[in-house]
């Protein structure tokens, strides 16, 4: 017998008829997770559940479980044994499997991994669906419900959609529910329903399934709304959306739909991102056409600050990022850049930025100033001069100050007008200016060769590598040679630059801090002072790791310190990392840095900071409390 659900006349989800025995036993059980989801959904049927449905009815039980020290293989074997034992008995009661799945030796994490991929034991389809529906409908613990959804993958039918959608509203089940819905024929519209009520990453998973299914009925939604929440949308998925929706053709519509234009900008930016390990814009066959049509339609769009920011970011990519490396014809790229800059400098768009600069909201003011300065600077206007020979240029690129992701400030290098880092390495961003534009190293050239890391993989160098070059001065020339990279293909060849022009450009870039915002300027001054006087932190047993300000923080500076000093990482001795959040104000950052240095001379900075790294055992050994939560 199946245990499905349906909608009644008031659009409420109700179970299909079940046996009297099961109905009676259901009365004695705790609140099921399905009932919990349905009750919350009825309060706000068109919105995501608050906090994804937390707290869940089984929260106390899961919170009180002891930490499982068994290996993953042992826990996986316990899950397989429970499933195999149950399905070996014809007519076994689903309550018995539920009870077997909530034993301590079967952890929620093991079940979650199995449900997202493949269960260690799978019964025949009809029985799998029957038991899966019961567990999903009546399960009052996350482990049986997750197993139920795993059993429904590839076995669920259209009449099961309501059940799957509803339980998928809980954030512990959203990803599993997406997989089930994607396996049901003609259920693509239901994926949209769940995507609009899900967290970023399950939403992007649903978008990926919609691209795979390519149901014509869902293409308008994909074209206009797939990027409404950019978090979780990888560069690969952005390319797939552009391809399945025929983005370049949609941009040719006259007039171009403003929603389509907005989505196009987000897709083009996402395809140049390295947040998915590799950029994808070079794999999008119609990329150049999409850029041309996006630029041609810009003049007909209503100016807003978000659209100004999109134009600035796309223009920068076309000048110094991955988009510049497309196989552009003659002056094609320069024409697109000029078209975008002309729109940004037009009276209506300039007025939008002027209004933003005068806003009372700090983020709006910051974004508007950033966009206005970039539009006025109009890098790329001197393209002909930049392309002369092997002219060496450094461009510090500040991303949108209102990020939805975690971008960083980049030091991009142009050689003869070509962005060499983007051309040679597509797994991560160019290095930060604090790393590349510093004394006694960085990009400075000397007669003694030194190797410089120009870029690091998004996932860190230890995972997917980086891009390195050796810099040396030879007479009146500076030479870049001996490239090494983790990217497939041949590394760049040797480059020779006029030494005077090279030195002048490096010195200019080192002095130029116009891209900084107050918190980042404070970080620079504080870092310089702490490294110049290591005894200030040293008297408290601390060692500076780094000082910076993240774009997403706005007005906060972050100081990371190791303790004890010198750092003892890797030698078996206990160590901790302390993080201090510092609020930057409107005063001169150099003055604030001096005041902080004075404070650290008389006050142990560990008393102002919080433990943000190390281990609980190390914290116990060193006499510090291990935090359950931090502001960091």
XYZ file of C-alpha atoms in Angstrom:
632
model
C 0.000 0.000 0.000
C 1.254 3.510 -0.820
C 1.201 6.431 1.555
C 0.914 9.510 -0.631
C -0.567 12.976 -0.212
C -2.870 15.268 -2.121
C -4.203 18.829 -1.920
C -7.740 19.440 -0.680
C -10.080 22.206 -1.880
C -8.274 24.799 0.277
C -4.882 23.796 -1.108
C -3.856 22.042 2.096
C -1.753 18.905 1.857
C -3.519 15.826 3.252
C -2.438 12.180 3.244
C -4.010 9.662 0.947
C -6.045 6.923 2.704
C -3.890 4.509 4.677
C -4.643 1.363 6.616
C -6.524 1.513 9.927
C -3.559 -0.028 11.719
C -1.199 2.681 10.494
C -3.696 5.453 11.218
C -4.139 4.269 14.783
C -0.398 3.956 15.407
C 0.168 7.424 13.970
C -1.959 8.938 16.729
C 0.557 7.866 19.362
C 3.648 9.272 17.674
C 5.405 12.632 18.222
C 4.754 15.423 15.723
C 6.015 14.371 12.318
C 8.402 16.590 10.404
C 5.875 16.699 7.580
C 3.173 18.075 9.897
C 5.665 20.611 11.207
C 6.477 21.757 7.655
C 2.811 21.882 6.634
C 1.814 23.958 9.645
C 4.551 26.536 9.000
C 3.791 26.606 5.283
C 0.118 27.424 5.867
C 1.166 30.575 7.738
C 3.153 31.918 4.762
C 2.322 29.865 1.643
C 4.278 32.087 -0.778
C 7.469 32.506 1.241
C 10.323 30.326 2.528
C 9.844 28.955 6.028
C 11.397 31.167 8.723
C 14.950 29.909 9.338
C 14.200 26.934 7.108
C 11.710 25.509 9.593
C 13.953 25.513 12.662
C 13.672 24.563 15.422
C 12.688 21.079 14.237
C 10.525 18.813 16.400
C 13.451 16.404 16.900
C 15.939 19.167 17.816
C 16.300 18.093 21.449
C 16.943 14.466 20.550
C 19.663 15.313 18.060
C 21.234 17.882 20.329
C 21.549 15.398 23.181
C 23.198 12.645 21.154
C 26.748 11.872 22.141
C 29.432 12.465 19.573
C 29.759 9.341 17.445
C 33.370 8.158 17.413
C 32.744 5.295 14.958
C 34.248 5.562 11.499
C 32.130 6.582 8.530
C 32.486 3.096 7.060
C 31.177 1.532 10.285
C 28.232 3.926 10.376
C 27.518 3.304 6.703
C 27.583 -0.450 7.358
C 25.103 -0.005 10.219
C 22.735 1.881 7.890
C 23.037 -0.813 5.205
C 22.392 -3.560 7.767
C 19.242 -1.817 9.043
C 17.853 -1.454 5.516
C 18.781 -4.967 4.395
C 17.369 -6.570 7.543
C 14.068 -4.732 7.199
C 13.505 -5.365 3.497
C 14.430 -9.051 3.865
C 11.134 -9.548 5.751
C 8.077 -9.408 3.430
C 5.386 -7.105 4.755
C 7.592 -5.496 7.395
C 6.036 -2.558 9.210
C 7.535 0.871 8.341
C 7.473 1.714 12.071
C 10.065 -1.015 12.593
C 12.411 0.529 10.022
C 11.835 3.945 11.587
C 12.875 2.544 14.961
C 15.951 0.896 13.468
C 17.059 4.112 11.800
C 17.020 6.222 14.965
C 19.494 4.041 16.857
C 22.644 5.908 18.032
C 24.977 3.983 15.711
C 23.243 5.499 12.670
C 24.201 9.167 12.527
C 22.286 11.918 10.766
C 25.366 12.797 8.703
C 25.716 9.227 7.413
C 22.070 9.148 6.405
C 22.334 12.563 4.766
C 25.323 11.502 2.643
C 23.579 8.285 1.650
C 20.368 10.078 0.774
C 22.152 12.651 -1.380
C 24.054 10.027 -3.323
C 23.198 6.335 -3.090
C 21.910 4.361 -0.147
C 24.134 1.401 0.773
C 21.149 -0.904 0.150
C 18.225 -0.321 -2.219
C 15.095 -2.505 -2.358
C 12.908 -3.171 -5.390
C 11.141 -0.002 -6.630
C 7.530 -0.646 -5.588
C 8.469 -1.541 -2.027
C 10.958 1.346 -1.912
C 8.232 3.820 -2.847
C 5.746 2.377 -0.365
C 8.118 2.605 2.583
C 9.660 5.870 1.407
C 6.272 7.595 1.369
C 5.463 6.406 4.877
C 8.795 7.541 6.310
C 8.552 10.936 4.608
C 4.977 11.460 5.766
C 5.101 10.137 9.337
C 8.790 10.289 10.283
C 9.436 12.333 13.410
C 13.236 12.076 13.237
C 15.375 13.467 10.417
C 17.148 10.186 9.739
C 14.092 8.112 8.729
C 12.654 11.023 6.714
C 15.923 11.431 4.833
C 15.976 7.714 4.072
C 12.373 7.986 2.924
C 13.304 10.703 0.422
C 16.248 8.636 -0.789
C 13.913 5.687 -1.384
C 11.605 7.964 -3.391
C 14.314 9.068 -5.759
C 13.564 7.362 -9.083
C 10.426 5.729 -7.611
C 8.155 8.695 -6.756
C 5.128 9.368 -8.959
C 3.130 12.479 -9.783
C 0.654 11.905 -6.963
C 3.595 12.098 -4.525
C 4.616 15.626 -5.533
C 2.686 17.438 -2.799
C 4.307 15.369 -0.083
C 7.810 15.870 -1.471
C 7.346 19.618 -1.989
C 6.077 20.153 1.520
C 8.757 18.176 3.336
C 11.316 19.890 1.069
C 10.428 23.243 2.646
C 12.476 22.201 5.694
C 16.081 23.139 5.069
C 17.337 19.766 6.246
C 15.486 18.110 3.346
C 15.480 20.708 0.550
C 18.371 19.241 -1.446
C 17.015 15.699 -1.183
C 13.549 16.874 -2.222
C 15.004 18.593 -5.294
C 16.487 15.287 -6.424
C 13.184 13.484 -5.939
C 11.179 16.090 -7.859
C 13.722 16.055 -10.676
C 13.160 12.312 -11.088
C 9.372 12.647 -11.508
C 8.219 13.070 -15.120
C 6.777 16.496 -15.971
C 7.518 17.868 -12.480
C 9.834 20.675 -13.633
C 7.330 23.436 -12.665
C 7.281 21.976 -9.142
C 11.047 22.458 -8.973
C 10.473 26.170 -9.540
C 7.940 26.193 -6.693
C 10.485 24.668 -4.311
C 13.409 26.713 -5.651
C 11.601 29.951 -4.834
C 11.246 28.800 -1.217
C 14.701 27.296 -0.693
C 18.130 28.322 0.499
C 20.718 29.455 -2.077
C 22.477 26.138 -2.670
C 19.407 23.874 -2.935
C 17.899 26.581 -5.116
C 20.905 26.431 -7.427
C 20.621 22.640 -7.435
C 17.013 23.010 -8.583
C 18.105 25.465 -11.271
C 20.692 22.938 -12.444
C 18.024 20.256 -12.740
C 15.786 22.664 -14.658
C 18.631 23.295 -17.100
C 19.121 19.555 -17.519
C 15.406 18.951 -18.105
C 15.081 21.973 -20.437
C 11.293 21.946 -20.144
C 10.018 24.726 -22.457
C 7.452 25.713 -19.822
C 10.234 26.622 -17.353
C 12.554 28.541 -19.707
C 10.892 31.961 -19.136
C 11.461 31.566 -15.392
C 15.059 30.496 -15.914
C 15.653 33.466 -18.201
C 14.264 36.019 -15.747
C 14.626 34.588 -12.249
C 17.318 31.887 -12.114
C 19.839 34.502 -10.903
C 17.544 36.374 -8.520
C 19.695 34.916 -5.747
C 23.254 34.674 -7.053
C 24.593 32.887 -3.992
C 25.367 29.294 -4.866
C 25.211 29.838 -8.636
C 28.525 28.594 -9.989
C 30.210 29.765 -13.168
C 29.321 26.422 -14.751
C 25.660 26.733 -13.847
C 25.587 30.321 -15.138
C 26.864 29.105 -18.507
C 24.263 26.334 -18.584
C 21.479 28.832 -17.880
C 22.719 31.107 -20.668
C 22.845 28.203 -23.100
C 19.510 26.568 -22.329
C 17.626 29.897 -22.362
C 19.313 31.161 -25.565
C 20.429 34.259 -23.678
C 22.119 35.995 -26.603
C 18.960 35.668 -28.706
C 16.779 36.966 -25.871
C 18.962 40.084 -25.666
C 18.201 40.777 -29.324
C 14.514 41.382 -28.605
C 13.428 44.962 -29.285
C 12.763 46.309 -26.779
C 14.825 44.102 -24.517
C 12.968 42.948 -21.398
C 14.574 44.727 -18.396
C 14.378 41.564 -16.275
C 16.150 39.621 -19.012
C 18.810 42.345 -19.262
C 19.403 42.283 -15.507
C 19.709 38.496 -15.509
C 22.080 38.675 -18.476
C 24.400 40.969 -16.529
C 24.407 38.608 -13.567
C 25.050 35.593 -15.782
C 27.963 37.269 -17.576
C 29.513 38.248 -14.238
C 28.974 34.761 -12.802
C 30.655 33.152 -15.815
C 33.814 35.193 -15.185
C 33.906 34.240 -11.502
C 36.412 31.724 -10.156
C 34.211 30.802 -7.201
C 33.545 27.444 -8.876
C 37.275 26.789 -9.346
C 37.245 27.824 -13.018
C 35.842 30.600 -15.145
C 33.346 29.521 -17.807
C 32.916 32.544 -20.060
C 35.459 31.119 -22.503
C 33.324 27.998 -22.896
C 30.163 29.957 -23.706
C 30.134 29.960 -27.502
C 27.896 33.024 -27.803
C 29.709 35.090 -25.172
C 30.914 37.812 -27.551
C 27.457 38.148 -29.088
C 25.877 38.339 -25.629
C 28.288 41.109 -24.568
C 27.591 43.094 -27.741
C 23.838 42.837 -27.377
C 23.982 43.546 -23.634
C 25.923 46.747 -24.330
C 23.626 47.776 -27.194
C 20.542 47.409 -24.954
C 22.025 49.254 -21.970
C 21.055 52.708 -23.243
C 17.354 51.744 -23.108
C 17.445 50.530 -19.498
C 16.165 52.599 -16.573
C 19.257 53.651 -14.587
C 19.543 52.277 -11.040
C 22.504 51.880 -8.715
C 22.431 48.084 -9.130
C 22.587 48.474 -12.899
C 25.397 51.001 -12.642
C 27.337 48.505 -10.514
C 26.703 45.744 -13.056
C 27.966 47.918 -15.915
C 31.115 48.852 -13.981
C 31.869 45.223 -13.100
C 31.280 43.976 -16.637
C 33.370 46.797 -18.113
C 36.215 45.909 -15.755
C 36.015 42.241 -16.779
C 36.186 43.271 -20.420
C 39.286 45.356 -19.697
C 41.321 43.315 -17.218
C 39.509 40.037 -16.524
C 38.524 36.761 -18.169
C 36.119 38.442 -20.621
C 39.080 40.278 -22.175
C 40.579 36.911 -23.160
C 37.754 35.921 -25.504
C 38.687 35.727 -29.220
C 37.569 39.277 -29.987
C 37.799 40.524 -33.565
C 39.793 43.723 -34.286
C 38.228 46.552 -32.228
C 35.138 44.575 -31.190
C 35.993 44.528 -27.481
C 36.939 48.212 -27.428
C 33.616 49.099 -29.053
C 31.670 47.210 -26.377
C 33.671 48.922 -23.608
C 33.127 52.366 -25.149
C 29.403 51.712 -25.446
C 29.109 50.725 -21.783
C 31.166 53.704 -20.588
C 29.067 56.084 -22.703
C 25.917 54.855 -20.951
C 27.512 55.250 -17.507
C 28.612 58.806 -18.328
C 25.261 59.860 -19.775
C 23.265 62.500 -17.799
C 20.566 60.138 -16.498
C 23.016 57.507 -15.253
C 25.385 60.132 -13.824
C 22.467 61.637 -11.911
C 21.672 58.221 -10.430
C 25.230 57.991 -9.109
C 25.148 61.552 -7.778
C 21.986 60.752 -5.835
C 23.635 57.634 -4.452
C 26.665 59.584 -3.256
C 24.316 61.775 -1.228
C 22.408 58.854 0.303
C 22.127 58.432 4.076
C 22.845 54.696 3.702
C 26.614 53.973 4.049
C 26.646 51.053 1.611
C 24.741 53.055 -1.009
C 27.198 55.954 -0.652
C 30.154 53.585 -0.922
C 28.835 51.829 -4.023
C 27.898 55.093 -5.721
C 31.350 56.622 -5.097
C 33.022 53.455 -6.351
C 30.914 53.403 -9.529
C 31.292 57.128 -10.159
C 35.077 57.057 -9.834
C 35.307 54.008 -12.093
C 33.081 55.618 -14.728
C 35.112 58.829 -14.660
C 38.409 56.975 -14.770
C 37.210 54.928 -17.724
C 40.200 52.624 -17.843
C 40.704 51.283 -21.325
C 40.249 54.667 -23.036
C 44.006 54.672 -23.710
C 43.833 51.261 -25.330
C 46.083 52.088 -28.272
C 48.911 53.227 -25.975
C 48.418 50.255 -23.664
C 48.823 47.829 -26.557
C 52.140 49.320 -27.617
C 54.780 46.603 -27.370
C 55.050 44.864 -24.003
C 53.867 47.849 -21.992
C 53.529 46.818 -18.336
C 50.491 47.999 -16.352
C 49.133 47.281 -12.901
C 45.458 47.731 -12.155
C 44.071 47.242 -8.642
C 40.476 46.153 -9.134
C 37.939 46.779 -6.407
C 34.771 44.664 -6.847
C 31.221 45.767 -6.101
C 31.153 46.995 -2.468
C 27.789 45.274 -1.926
C 28.755 41.671 -2.695
C 26.516 38.633 -2.497
C 29.564 36.398 -2.505
C 33.048 36.752 -1.061
C 35.130 38.612 -3.666
C 38.557 40.101 -3.023
C 40.483 43.102 -4.253
C 42.756 41.954 -7.084
C 46.067 43.128 -8.524
C 45.588 42.523 -12.245
C 48.535 42.786 -14.633
C 48.247 43.985 -18.232
C 51.036 43.226 -20.697
C 50.508 44.977 -23.997
C 46.886 45.534 -22.990
C 46.297 41.807 -22.321
C 45.398 40.595 -18.798
C 48.137 38.029 -18.367
C 46.863 36.486 -15.127
C 43.355 35.863 -16.446
C 44.821 34.475 -19.678
C 47.182 32.079 -17.886
C 45.180 31.031 -14.823
C 41.422 30.485 -14.522
C 41.179 28.802 -11.132
C 41.293 31.808 -8.842
C 41.609 35.580 -8.546
C 44.769 37.615 -8.960
C 46.696 38.280 -5.749
C 45.725 41.023 -3.339
C 47.698 44.293 -3.491
C 48.956 43.829 0.074
C 50.792 40.734 -1.180
C 52.035 41.921 -4.577
C 52.600 45.640 -3.975
C 54.915 45.676 -1.005
C 58.545 46.570 -0.326
C 61.317 43.926 -0.325
C 59.478 41.638 -2.683
C 56.255 41.735 -4.545
C 56.557 42.946 -8.116
C 59.795 44.900 -7.601
C 62.693 43.795 -9.798
C 66.296 43.288 -8.687
C 69.414 41.635 -10.078
C 68.707 38.737 -7.733
C 65.813 36.686 -9.231
C 62.828 36.056 -7.009
C 59.645 34.062 -7.578
C 56.259 35.665 -7.051
C 52.843 34.054 -6.756
C 50.523 36.130 -8.940
C 47.325 34.148 -8.251
C 46.024 31.390 -6.024
C 43.270 28.867 -6.669
C 39.906 29.693 -5.164
C 40.100 26.569 -3.007
C 43.657 27.467 -1.831
C 46.987 26.639 -3.437
C 47.288 23.379 -1.517
C 44.242 22.078 -3.372
C 44.428 23.388 -6.942
C 47.651 25.357 -7.130
C 48.558 28.852 -8.230
C 50.358 30.915 -10.857
C 54.030 31.839 -10.328
C 56.622 33.847 -12.257
C 60.270 34.668 -11.633
C 61.208 38.382 -11.852
C 64.760 39.562 -12.456
C 66.511 42.756 -13.623
C 68.921 42.365 -16.526
C 70.575 45.674 -17.427
C 67.966 48.091 -18.770
C 65.289 45.410 -18.887
C 63.073 43.584 -16.408
C 62.411 39.965 -17.313
C 59.470 37.756 -16.355
C 60.379 34.126 -16.952
C 60.133 30.545 -15.654
C 56.382 30.547 -15.253
C 54.786 27.664 -13.405
C 51.103 26.987 -13.054
C 48.607 24.290 -12.118
C 46.421 25.226 -15.097
C 46.422 22.879 -18.065
C 48.246 24.028 -21.178
C 51.528 25.777 -21.831
C 52.499 28.599 -19.441
C 53.201 32.078 -20.836
C 56.533 32.706 -22.475
C 59.246 35.115 -21.403
C 58.405 38.828 -21.244
C 60.895 41.717 -21.309
C 59.989 45.232 -20.197
C 61.730 48.583 -20.309
C 63.159 48.804 -16.780
C 62.431 52.517 -16.302
C 58.776 52.195 -17.365
C 58.424 49.041 -15.251
C 59.886 50.648 -12.111
C 57.735 53.750 -12.515
C 54.568 51.659 -12.825
C 55.367 49.514 -9.776
C 56.187 52.627 -7.705
C 52.961 54.311 -8.835
C 50.874 51.285 -7.883
C 52.579 50.976 -4.482
C 51.759 54.620 -3.682
C 48.188 54.487 -4.983
C 45.745 53.714 -2.188
C 42.782 55.441 -3.824
C 40.970 52.096 -4.104
C 40.945 51.628 -0.323
C 38.006 52.266 1.966
C 38.527 53.472 5.571
C 38.574 50.022 7.194
C 41.094 48.747 4.646
C 43.276 51.846 5.124
C 43.192 51.272 8.880
C 44.254 47.667 8.269
C 47.232 48.791 6.196
C 48.435 51.332 8.775
C 47.937 48.930 11.686
C 49.727 46.116 9.870
C 52.718 48.377 9.144
C 52.955 49.533 12.762
C 52.615 46.061 14.310
C 55.265 44.561 12.009
C 57.609 47.464 12.676
C 57.256 46.946 16.469
C 56.799 43.173 17.018
C 57.530 43.601 20.712
C 54.124 45.245 21.233
C 52.256 41.986 20.655
C 55.259 39.896 21.657
C 55.034 41.015 25.293
C 51.664 39.257 25.426
C 52.966 36.116 23.723
C 51.209 36.993 20.447
C 52.356 37.037 16.832
C 50.621 38.912 14.027
C 49.212 36.695 11.264
C 47.468 39.377 9.197
C 45.366 42.512 9.326
C 42.764 43.206 6.658
C 39.232 44.370 5.976
C 36.798 42.269 3.972
C 34.517 43.958 1.506
C 31.443 42.387 3.036
C 32.325 43.880 6.459
C 32.099 47.490 5.340
C 33.462 49.423 8.308
C 35.255 46.646 10.216
C 38.952 45.796 10.299
C 40.115 42.291 11.242
C 43.281 41.451 13.167
C 44.337 37.788 13.395
C 46.971 36.799 15.977
C 48.697 33.525 16.856
C 49.343 32.542 20.461
C 51.772 31.603 21.875
C 54.500 33.512 20.066
C 56.329 32.382 18.029
C 53.638 30.275 16.306
C 53.995 26.572 17.104
C 51.737 25.135 14.389
C 52.714 21.625 13.370
C 55.132 20.739 16.188
C 52.520 19.218 18.490
C 52.500 22.130 20.930
C 49.146 23.779 21.721
C 48.319 26.972 19.810
C 45.325 29.211 19.250
C 44.253 31.917 16.849
C 42.697 35.082 18.261
C 40.566 37.357 16.124
C 39.823 40.978 16.917
C 37.114 42.971 15.117
C 37.848 46.695 15.059
C 35.265 49.294 14.091
C 36.771 51.908 11.775
C 35.384 55.418 12.171
C 35.585 58.628 10.134
C 38.921 59.765 11.559
C 42.303 59.538 9.831
C 43.125 55.784 9.663
C 46.746 56.479 10.564
C 45.611 58.187 13.786
C 43.342 55.271 14.665
C 46.183 52.807 14.046
C 48.487 54.783 16.364
C 45.832 54.775 19.089
C 45.370 51.002 18.760
C 49.104 50.442 18.998
C 49.118 52.486 22.225
C 46.265 50.369 23.583
C 48.125 47.138 22.810
C 51.168 48.424 24.706
C 49.195 48.479 27.964
C 46.375 45.990 27.395
C 46.663 42.322 26.444
C 44.891 42.114 23.043
C 43.719 38.584 23.869
C 41.353 40.114 26.423
C 39.771 42.151 23.614
C 39.704 39.370 21.023
C 38.082 35.942 20.807
C 39.418 32.472 20.044
C 38.753 31.736 16.366
C 41.133 28.870 15.611
C 43.014 25.964 17.119
C 41.089 23.282 18.996
C 39.050 22.786 22.138
C 41.842 20.646 23.613
C 44.441 23.348 22.920
C 42.176 25.960 24.474
C 41.860 23.825 27.627
C 45.635 23.365 27.825
C 46.297 27.084 27.413
C 43.551 28.147 29.822
C 41.102 29.804 27.435
C 37.403 29.054 26.938
C 36.472 27.456 23.616
C 33.650 29.509 22.056
C 30.480 27.916 20.750
C 29.877 30.990 18.569
C 32.035 33.940 17.562
C 31.489 37.320 15.901
C 34.329 36.420 13.594
